[in-house]
Short mmCIF file of C-alpha atoms in Angstrom, two decimals:
data_model
loop_
_atom_site.label_atom_id
_atom_site.label_comp_id
_atom_site.label_asym_id
_atom_site.label_seq_id
_atom_site.Cartn_x
_atom_site.Cartn_y
_atom_site.Cartn_z
CA MET A 1 18.25 -29.51 8.41
CA LEU A 2 18.17 -25.73 6.11
CA ARG A 3 18.11 -23.22 8.08
CA VAL A 4 16.85 -19.69 6.45
CA ALA A 5 16.40 -16.10 8.34
CA VAL A 6 13.84 -13.88 6.72
CA VAL A 7 14.70 -10.27 7.70
CA GLY A 8 11.04 -7.96 7.75
CA SER A 9 7.96 -9.61 8.33
CA GLY A 10 6.10 -7.93 5.80
CA PRO A 11 3.76 -9.08 2.82
CA SER A 12 7.67 -9.32 0.96
CA GLY A 13 8.86 -11.20 3.99
CA VAL A 14 6.05 -13.71 4.70
CA TYR A 15 5.97 -14.75 1.15
CA THR A 16 9.37 -15.67 1.19
CA ALA A 17 9.10 -18.07 3.80
CA GLN A 18 5.56 -19.78 2.61
CA ALA A 19 7.51 -20.19 -0.50
CA LEU A 20 10.13 -21.78 1.28
CA VAL A 21 8.42 -23.63 3.62
CA GLY A 22 5.45 -24.77 0.84
CA GLN A 23 7.17 -26.90 -1.92
CA THR A 24 8.77 -30.69 -1.29
CA ALA A 25 12.17 -30.51 -2.65
CA VAL A 26 13.51 -29.51 0.34
CA PRO A 27 11.56 -30.88 3.18
CA ASP A 28 13.45 -30.72 6.22
CA ILE A 29 14.02 -26.60 6.41
CA ARG A 30 13.13 -24.14 9.20
CA VAL A 31 12.80 -20.36 8.57
CA ASP A 32 13.03 -17.67 11.25
CA VAL A 33 11.35 -13.92 10.46
CA LEU A 34 13.09 -11.53 12.04
CA ASP A 35 12.02 -7.83 12.22
CA ARG A 36 13.39 -4.67 13.81
CA LEU A 37 9.71 -4.06 15.69
CA PRO A 38 7.69 -6.55 18.05
CA CYS A 39 4.94 -5.94 16.00
CA PRO A 40 4.72 -8.53 12.87
CA TYR A 41 3.33 -7.18 9.14
CA GLY A 42 5.43 -4.40 7.77
CA LEU A 43 3.55 -2.20 5.77
CA VAL A 44 0.11 -4.00 6.66
CA ARG A 45 0.44 -2.43 10.35
CA TYR A 46 2.29 0.65 10.23
CA GLY A 47 1.24 1.70 6.46
CA VAL A 48 -2.02 0.91 5.43
CA ALA A 49 -4.46 3.65 6.77
CA PRO A 50 -6.51 2.46 9.72
CA ASP A 51 -9.81 3.39 7.98
CA HIS A 52 -9.37 0.59 5.18
CA GLU A 53 -10.00 -2.45 7.36
CA LYS A 54 -10.00 -4.28 3.87
CA ILE A 55 -6.65 -4.42 3.56
CA LYS A 56 -5.72 -4.58 6.62
CA SER A 57 -7.77 -7.70 7.18
CA LEU A 58 -4.98 -9.39 4.48
CA GLN A 59 -3.05 -9.40 8.59
CA GLY A 60 -5.69 -12.71 8.83
CA SER A 61 -3.25 -14.48 5.97
CA LEU A 62 -0.11 -13.26 7.09
CA ARG A 63 -0.75 -14.41 10.32
CA ALA A 64 -1.69 -18.22 8.72
CA VAL A 65 1.82 -18.16 7.47
CA LEU A 66 3.96 -16.76 10.61
CA GLU A 67 1.77 -19.68 12.97
CA ASP A 68 3.42 -22.33 10.80
CA GLU A 69 5.30 -24.78 12.99
CA ARG A 70 8.32 -24.71 10.51
CA ILE A 71 8.12 -20.38 10.65
CA ALA A 72 9.12 -18.70 13.99
CA PHE A 73 8.64 -14.89 14.54
CA LEU A 74 11.56 -13.46 15.70
CA GLY A 75 10.74 -9.71 16.71
CA ASP A 76 13.24 -6.50 18.13
CA VAL A 77 16.12 -7.65 16.77
CA GLU A 78 17.88 -5.35 14.69
CA VAL A 79 19.91 -5.90 11.73
CA GLY A 80 22.40 -3.33 10.33
CA ALA A 81 24.35 -0.97 12.13
CA ARG A 82 22.91 -1.33 15.57
CA GLY A 83 22.74 -4.47 15.38
CA LEU A 84 23.27 -7.98 13.89
CA THR A 85 25.69 -7.22 10.59
CA PRO A 86 25.15 -9.92 7.81
CA ALA A 87 28.34 -12.18 7.77
CA ARG A 88 27.37 -12.54 11.62
CA LEU A 89 23.84 -13.12 9.79
CA LEU A 90 25.54 -15.64 7.79
CA GLU A 91 27.48 -17.38 10.88
CA LEU A 92 23.53 -18.51 12.73
CA TYR A 93 22.07 -19.11 9.33
CA HIS A 94 22.54 -21.09 5.80
CA ALA A 95 20.97 -18.70 3.88
CA VAL A 96 19.60 -14.80 5.12
CA VAL A 97 17.20 -13.34 2.56
CA TYR A 98 16.77 -9.39 3.45
CA CYS A 99 12.84 -7.84 2.56
CA VAL A 100 13.67 -5.07 4.30
CA GLY A 101 11.34 -2.27 2.29
CA ALA A 102 12.61 1.26 1.27
CA SER A 103 12.88 3.27 4.30
CA ARG A 104 13.70 6.66 3.26
CA ASP A 105 11.22 9.46 1.94
CA ARG A 106 12.29 11.32 -0.97
CA ARG A 107 12.05 14.88 -0.75
CA LEU A 108 11.30 17.82 -2.88
CA GLY A 109 14.76 19.38 -2.69
CA VAL A 110 13.22 23.04 -2.63
CA PRO A 111 13.88 26.35 -0.72
CA GLY A 112 11.57 26.02 2.78
CA GLU A 113 11.64 22.55 3.18
CA GLU A 114 12.69 22.27 6.51
CA LEU A 115 10.11 24.60 7.72
CA ARG A 116 8.02 23.84 11.12
CA GLY A 117 4.39 22.56 9.50
CA SER A 118 6.85 20.80 6.47
CA PHE A 119 6.79 16.91 6.76
CA SER A 120 7.23 14.07 4.18
CA ALA A 121 4.01 11.46 4.22
CA THR A 122 5.79 8.90 5.48
CA GLU A 123 6.10 10.92 9.37
CA PHE A 124 2.44 11.90 9.45
CA VAL A 125 1.37 7.73 8.67
CA SER A 126 4.02 6.80 11.20
CA TRP A 127 1.99 9.51 13.69
CA TYR A 128 -1.26 7.68 12.74
CA SER A 129 -0.54 4.39 12.31
CA ALA A 130 1.02 4.27 15.81
CA HIS A 131 4.07 3.49 14.81
CA PRO A 132 6.84 3.40 17.83
CA ASP A 133 9.78 5.50 15.67
CA ALA A 134 7.08 8.15 15.00
CA VAL A 135 8.57 11.46 16.39
CA HIS A 136 5.89 14.32 15.61
CA ASP A 137 3.33 14.60 17.21
CA ASP A 138 2.41 18.49 16.25
CA PHE A 139 1.46 18.52 13.06
CA GLY A 140 0.10 22.12 13.15
CA LEU A 141 -3.68 20.50 12.66
CA ASP A 142 -5.13 24.33 13.98
CA ARG A 143 -4.65 25.86 10.53
CA PRO A 144 -7.26 25.95 8.01
CA GLY A 145 -5.60 24.74 4.82
CA ALA A 146 -3.31 21.95 3.86
CA VAL A 147 -1.45 20.94 0.91
CA VAL A 148 -0.17 17.30 -0.08
CA ILE A 149 2.51 17.09 -2.79
CA GLY A 150 1.66 13.95 -5.03
CA ALA A 151 -0.23 11.75 -7.44
CA GLY A 152 -0.42 8.17 -5.67
CA ASN A 153 -2.30 6.42 -3.06
CA VAL A 154 0.01 7.45 -0.06
CA ALA A 155 -1.38 11.06 -0.82
CA VAL A 156 -4.81 10.17 -1.38
CA ASP A 157 -4.59 8.37 2.25
CA VAL A 158 -3.12 11.01 3.78
CA THR A 159 -5.46 13.91 2.18
CA ARG A 160 -8.46 11.75 3.49
CA LEU A 161 -7.37 10.77 6.75
CA LEU A 162 -6.55 15.08 6.97
CA VAL A 163 -11.04 15.51 6.21
CA ARG A 164 -12.21 12.14 7.98
CA ARG A 165 -13.79 13.31 11.48
CA ALA A 166 -13.13 11.17 14.22
CA SER A 167 -16.52 9.39 14.56
CA GLU A 168 -15.54 7.65 11.41
CA LEU A 169 -12.26 6.41 12.79
CA GLU A 170 -12.82 5.75 16.44
CA PRO A 171 -14.11 2.07 15.48
CA THR A 172 -10.78 1.49 13.74
CA ASP A 173 -7.23 0.97 15.35
CA ILE A 174 -5.89 4.56 15.29
CA PRO A 175 -4.07 5.60 18.42
CA GLN A 176 -6.17 7.76 20.66
CA SER A 177 -3.83 10.68 20.69
CA ALA A 178 -4.27 11.00 16.82
CA LEU A 179 -7.54 9.88 16.79
CA ALA A 180 -8.14 13.28 19.41
CA ALA A 181 -5.92 15.22 17.66
CA LEU A 182 -7.68 14.57 14.23
CA GLY A 183 -11.31 15.00 16.21
CA ALA A 184 -9.85 18.72 17.42
CA SER A 185 -8.24 19.64 13.81
CA GLY A 186 -9.16 22.77 11.99
CA VAL A 187 -8.35 22.01 8.97
CA ARG A 188 -11.10 23.04 6.42
CA GLU A 189 -9.26 22.97 3.09
CA VAL A 190 -6.83 20.32 1.64
CA HIS A 191 -5.06 20.68 -1.81
CA MET A 192 -3.78 17.42 -3.06
CA VAL A 193 -1.51 18.62 -6.44
CA ALA A 194 0.92 16.63 -9.27
CA ARG A 195 2.91 18.29 -11.10
CA ARG A 196 1.78 16.44 -14.27
CA GLY A 197 -2.00 15.51 -15.09
CA PRO A 198 -4.23 13.12 -14.42
CA ALA A 199 -3.46 10.67 -17.11
CA GLN A 200 -0.11 10.04 -15.29
CA ALA A 201 -1.27 9.58 -11.41
CA LYS A 202 -0.53 6.33 -9.97
CA PHE A 203 -3.76 6.52 -7.56
CA THR A 204 -6.12 3.36 -8.09
CA THR A 205 -9.37 4.37 -9.09
CA LYS A 206 -10.85 2.57 -5.60
CA GLU A 207 -8.87 5.11 -3.67
CA LEU A 208 -9.07 8.25 -5.33
CA ARG A 209 -13.20 7.65 -5.40
CA GLU A 210 -13.30 6.98 -1.80
CA LEU A 211 -12.48 10.85 -1.64
CA GLY A 212 -15.89 11.96 -3.27
CA ALA A 213 -17.61 9.55 -0.72
CA LEU A 214 -16.42 11.19 2.66
CA PRO A 215 -19.31 12.71 3.83
CA ASP A 216 -19.63 16.40 4.68
CA THR A 217 -16.74 16.59 1.92
CA ARG A 218 -16.66 17.91 -0.80
CA VAL A 219 -13.83 17.65 -4.28
CA LEU A 220 -13.63 20.20 -6.41
CA VAL A 221 -11.85 20.03 -9.87
CA ASP A 222 -10.50 22.65 -12.92
CA PRO A 223 -11.72 21.72 -15.58
CA ALA A 224 -9.57 23.69 -16.96
CA GLU A 225 -6.33 22.10 -15.67
CA LEU A 226 -7.41 18.96 -16.85
CA ALA A 227 -7.98 19.99 -20.48
CA LEU A 228 -3.68 20.49 -20.20
CA ASP A 229 -3.83 17.12 -20.42
CA PRO A 230 -3.41 15.36 -23.96
CA ALA A 231 -5.69 11.99 -23.07
CA TYR A 232 -7.84 13.76 -21.82
CA ALA A 233 -10.02 14.35 -24.35
CA ASP A 234 -9.15 10.70 -25.75
CA PRO A 235 -7.48 8.64 -23.20
CA SER A 236 -8.35 5.24 -25.05
CA ALA A 237 -4.72 4.99 -25.63
CA LEU A 238 -4.22 4.69 -21.72
CA PRO A 239 -4.48 1.94 -19.41
CA ALA A 240 -7.75 0.95 -18.32
CA VAL A 241 -7.07 2.64 -14.51
CA ASN A 242 -6.21 5.82 -15.78
CA ARG A 243 -9.17 5.74 -17.99
CA ARG A 244 -10.86 5.05 -15.06
CA ASN A 245 -9.34 8.08 -13.01
CA LEU A 246 -10.19 10.26 -15.67
CA ASP A 247 -13.71 9.01 -15.89
CA VAL A 248 -13.60 10.06 -11.58
CA VAL A 249 -11.60 13.03 -12.01
CA ARG A 250 -13.72 14.29 -15.54
CA GLY A 251 -17.16 13.62 -13.44
CA TRP A 252 -15.95 15.90 -10.45
CA ALA A 253 -14.96 18.70 -12.96
CA GLN A 254 -18.52 18.69 -14.86
CA ALA A 255 -19.93 19.31 -11.19
CA VAL A 256 -17.53 22.14 -10.88
CA ALA A 257 -18.62 23.62 -14.56
CA ALA A 258 -22.16 23.21 -13.72
CA GLY A 259 -22.37 24.77 -10.56
CA GLY A 260 -22.94 22.09 -8.65
CA ALA A 261 -20.01 21.22 -6.84
CA ASP A 262 -19.56 24.88 -4.93
CA GLY A 263 -23.08 25.45 -3.97
CA ALA A 264 -22.80 21.35 -2.14
CA PRO A 265 -23.21 21.85 1.59
CA SER A 266 -20.27 20.97 3.08
CA SER A 267 -17.78 22.12 5.80
CA ARG A 268 -14.73 20.42 3.84
CA THR A 269 -13.16 20.36 1.13
CA VAL A 270 -10.80 18.87 -1.12
CA ARG A 271 -9.35 20.23 -4.47
CA LEU A 272 -7.02 18.38 -6.40
CA ARG A 273 -4.54 19.96 -9.00
CA PHE A 274 -2.98 19.23 -11.54
CA PHE A 275 0.39 20.61 -13.49
CA LEU A 276 1.93 22.30 -10.82
CA ARG A 277 5.45 22.54 -9.53
CA PRO A 278 6.75 23.07 -6.00
CA VAL A 279 9.47 25.16 -6.54
CA GLU A 280 9.12 26.18 -3.00
CA ILE A 281 7.34 26.25 0.50
CA LEU A 282 7.14 30.18 2.09
CA GLY A 283 7.20 30.92 5.79
CA GLU A 284 6.04 33.23 8.27
CA GLU A 285 7.96 33.30 11.76
CA GLY A 286 9.31 29.88 10.91
CA ARG A 287 6.19 27.98 9.86
CA VAL A 288 4.57 26.96 7.07
CA ALA A 289 2.32 29.60 5.39
CA ALA A 290 2.43 28.60 1.84
CA VAL A 291 3.63 26.83 -0.91
CA ARG A 292 4.57 28.20 -4.78
CA PHE A 293 3.90 26.20 -7.46
CA GLU A 294 5.01 26.97 -10.78
CA ARG A 295 2.49 26.08 -13.59
CA THR A 296 3.51 22.90 -15.77
CA GLU A 297 2.58 22.02 -19.56
CA PRO A 298 2.97 18.91 -21.43
CA ASP A 299 6.73 19.04 -23.02
CA GLY A 300 5.11 16.12 -25.77
CA ALA A 301 8.17 13.39 -24.84
CA GLY A 302 6.13 12.52 -21.22
CA GLY A 303 7.24 15.01 -19.07
CA VAL A 304 6.49 18.59 -18.52
CA ARG A 305 8.35 21.64 -18.50
CA GLY A 306 7.99 24.84 -16.53
CA THR A 307 5.93 27.77 -17.95
CA GLY A 308 7.14 30.63 -15.86
CA ARG A 309 3.91 30.81 -14.63
CA TYR A 310 3.35 30.68 -10.77
CA GLU A 311 0.93 30.81 -8.22
CA GLU A 312 1.14 30.33 -4.41
CA ILE A 313 -1.63 28.44 -2.06
CA PRO A 314 -2.15 29.43 1.33
CA ALA A 315 -1.25 26.30 3.94
CA GLY A 316 -0.45 25.29 7.04
CA LEU A 317 0.57 22.33 6.99
CA VAL A 318 2.77 20.42 4.18
CA LEU A 319 3.06 17.04 3.68
CA ARG A 320 5.60 15.65 1.00
CA ALA A 321 3.86 12.37 -0.42
CA VAL A 322 6.70 11.73 -4.04
CA GLY A 323 7.65 8.49 -3.28
CA TYR A 324 10.32 6.62 -1.26
CA GLN A 325 13.54 5.25 -1.84
CA GLY A 326 15.81 2.09 -0.42
CA ALA A 327 18.57 2.38 1.95
CA PRO A 328 21.75 0.56 2.53
CA LEU A 329 21.78 -1.59 5.05
CA PRO A 330 25.51 -2.21 6.41
CA GLY A 331 27.21 -4.86 4.83
CA LEU A 332 25.11 -5.76 2.52
CA PRO A 333 26.00 -4.20 -1.55
CA PHE A 334 23.83 -0.99 -2.73
CA ASP A 335 23.19 0.90 -5.95
CA PRO A 336 22.56 4.42 -4.71
CA ALA A 337 21.05 5.17 -8.01
CA ARG A 338 18.05 2.48 -7.91
CA GLY A 339 18.18 2.12 -4.56
CA THR A 340 18.52 -1.70 -4.32
CA VAL A 341 20.63 -4.25 -3.65
CA PRO A 342 22.22 -5.81 -6.91
CA HIS A 343 21.13 -8.81 -7.66
CA ALA A 344 20.55 -12.10 -10.21
CA GLU A 345 16.84 -13.77 -9.92
CA GLY A 346 16.88 -12.85 -6.14
CA ARG A 347 20.69 -13.52 -5.26
CA VAL A 348 22.70 -10.56 -4.17
CA LEU A 349 25.54 -9.82 -6.17
CA ARG A 350 28.94 -8.85 -4.75
CA ASP A 351 30.94 -7.26 -7.25
CA GLY A 352 29.19 -8.58 -10.00
CA VAL A 353 29.86 -12.63 -8.41
CA PRO A 354 26.29 -14.34 -6.23
CA SER A 355 27.03 -14.00 -2.78
CA PRO A 356 26.51 -17.54 -1.07
CA GLY A 357 23.48 -17.62 0.89
CA GLU A 358 22.13 -14.28 0.67
CA TYR A 359 19.30 -13.48 -0.97
CA VAL A 360 16.66 -10.38 -1.87
CA ALA A 361 12.84 -9.93 -2.19
CA GLY A 362 10.48 -7.12 -2.25
CA TRP A 363 11.61 -3.27 -2.46
CA ILE A 364 14.90 -3.48 -1.52
CA LYS A 365 15.24 -6.25 -4.84
CA ARG A 366 13.08 -4.40 -6.63
CA GLY A 367 12.45 -0.92 -6.10
CA PRO A 368 9.20 0.88 -4.64
CA THR A 369 7.05 -0.13 -7.30
CA GLY A 370 3.66 -2.09 -6.79
CA VAL A 371 1.23 -2.99 -4.59
CA ILE A 372 1.33 -5.34 -1.99
CA GLY A 373 0.40 -8.63 -4.27
CA THR A 374 3.25 -7.81 -6.47
CA ASN A 375 5.38 -9.38 -3.47
CA ARG A 376 3.99 -12.47 -3.96
CA PRO A 377 5.57 -13.57 -7.40
CA CYS A 378 9.04 -11.46 -6.38
CA ALA A 379 9.54 -13.29 -3.49
CA LYS A 380 9.22 -16.93 -5.20
CA GLU A 381 11.34 -16.31 -7.71
CA THR A 382 13.70 -15.43 -4.74
CA ALA A 383 13.07 -18.45 -3.08
CA ALA A 384 13.45 -20.90 -6.06
CA SER A 385 16.84 -19.13 -6.25
CA LEU A 386 17.61 -20.12 -2.53
CA LEU A 387 16.29 -23.38 -2.99
CA ALA A 388 18.21 -24.76 -6.18
CA ASP A 389 21.17 -23.56 -4.33
CA ALA A 390 20.63 -25.52 -1.06
CA PRO A 391 22.77 -28.70 -1.23
CA ALA A 392 25.92 -26.49 -1.57
CA LEU A 393 24.15 -24.11 1.45
CA ALA A 394 23.61 -27.18 3.23
CA ARG A 395 27.17 -28.19 3.54
CA ARG A 396 27.85 -24.82 5.49
CA THR A 397 28.63 -25.51 9.31
CA VAL A 398 26.15 -22.97 11.26
CA ALA A 399 24.63 -22.63 15.25
CA PRO A 400 22.64 -25.78 15.88
CA ASP A 401 19.95 -23.14 17.74
CA PRO A 402 19.83 -19.72 15.79
CA LEU A 403 17.76 -18.70 18.85
CA ALA A 404 19.75 -19.34 22.01
CA ALA A 405 22.59 -17.77 19.75
CA LEU A 406 21.18 -14.50 19.99
CA ARG A 407 20.66 -14.61 23.06
CA ALA A 408 23.95 -15.44 23.65
CA LEU A 409 24.69 -12.03 21.98
CA GLY A 410 22.53 -9.84 24.02
CA HIS A 411 19.17 -9.64 21.75
CA GLU A 412 16.16 -10.46 23.68
CA PRO A 413 13.66 -11.74 20.61
CA VAL A 414 9.99 -11.08 20.94
CA LEU A 415 8.14 -14.35 20.56
CA TRP A 416 5.41 -15.02 18.46
CA THR A 417 3.78 -15.84 22.31
CA GLY A 418 5.08 -12.17 22.73
CA TRP A 419 3.42 -10.96 20.02
CA GLN A 420 -0.14 -12.54 21.15
CA ALA A 421 0.59 -10.54 24.39
CA ILE A 422 0.94 -7.40 22.33
CA GLU A 423 -2.46 -8.24 20.81
CA ARG A 424 -4.55 -8.78 24.10
CA ALA A 425 -2.91 -5.73 25.63
CA GLU A 426 -4.22 -3.42 22.48
CA ALA A 427 -7.87 -4.91 23.12
CA ALA A 428 -7.47 -3.94 26.83
CA LEU A 429 -6.80 -0.36 25.91
CA GLY A 430 -9.56 0.20 23.49
CA GLY A 431 -11.51 -1.47 26.12
CA THR A 432 -10.86 1.14 28.89
CA LEU A 433 -11.60 3.71 26.04
CA GLY A 434 -14.69 2.08 25.00
CA ARG A 435 -13.51 0.96 21.12
CA GLY A 436 -12.28 -2.05 19.91
CA PRO A 437 -8.09 -2.55 19.51
CA VAL A 438 -6.03 0.79 19.69
CA LYS A 439 -2.27 0.62 19.01
CA ILE A 440 0.28 1.18 21.07
CA PRO A 441 2.48 3.77 20.04
CA ASP A 442 5.61 3.12 21.88
CA TRP A 443 8.73 1.05 22.31
CA ALA A 444 8.57 0.60 25.75
CA GLY A 445 4.60 -0.41 26.04
CA LEU A 446 4.95 -2.48 23.07
CA ARG A 447 8.16 -4.20 24.97
CA GLY A 448 6.58 -4.50 28.33
CA ALA A 449 3.09 -6.25 26.85
CA ALA A 450 5.14 -8.70 25.16
CA ARG A 451 7.04 -9.72 28.51
CA GLN A 452 4.04 -11.12 29.56
CA GLY A 453 3.80 -13.48 26.75
CA GLN A 454 7.00 -14.61 26.56
CA PRO A 455 8.58 -17.80 28.19
CA THR A 456 10.58 -17.66 31.47
CA GLY A 457 13.52 -19.81 31.92
#
């Protein structure tokens, strides 16, 4: 029997497990999907906005894979400096596939970034997604203005959540504390700011359009800023998604030019700003008061350059959504420039040579790019490499029962029955609040619920 550990239960990890058990070349294979958290699904559970029910429904297809009898979910098992080392994992399994994502957010590198009220979008998302590692719960929502720096889907998500009403979020699984805080929010205007133009923005058109569909919210775009984009007048050479994005922002800008948007009755405003680069976060009494931006312009080579002209946007909250970086996993090689583990078709490279039994898939393999579906071909490539190596891998001597070995090492993995108990507890919690299932936001609550479903003895 070939025993494989997949580290990470997000889409890349689940798709890797699916590719491994779905082939016929190695029929006798067992896959343990390990996760640091007691809950599966990775960013589908802890990164997708609560009001994106269609995307969150992907959990159903991930569930079907994890319920395969050849696959076991082992949650609350940490791999890294405070847990299992890669060397120890190779004593338990013939092969290990690391699907650990890109856990660090990028920083702006400007003065004032450490002021109270300045956060990464990741911290905000972790809070409203009930991630048990979330450390902040006071985002300064009592102030009327907020600035979101970035032009991708994460920026759109946090902007949308900042102007959503509690009544719109109540049917979701958002934790009760976040629902209450957003319901009492004083934020009335959000600036979503990009250093380049709309033709270079990374958001998808569907997400962008959702901003314009929010009740009691107007979206404003300055026509003069759009005119700075060389592709704005003639977008024919752009990819289709960028052309559609331009059509959307053009419609909003035309409404402003016609005077219609400013007169629309609404209590909240989203302003899309382009060609502005943050240079400093300004503070008063130790907390964010405004962001200073430099006007940029196209440099003719696909980038932008500063113009020496500046403006300040008042804000009590700043969220940076400028991308993610992979973090090194102790015991694995790491390329700090790329934020990935060096590999060849998914095989981990140590000093340029494939390391027997070690593989990567997902963001730690290719960097934080693509959408959820991008993980499927990435996982298949890695699985194909592993299966090609299977005859040699199977000759290694490993622990006959990895679960027993993990318990002997002091770990107490949350099994699938434990995860099902968490689901029941979240449904019960929602019932007491007159809502559907509501996420449990803390480690103690998750572990306590999981114990109700764990086998005894």
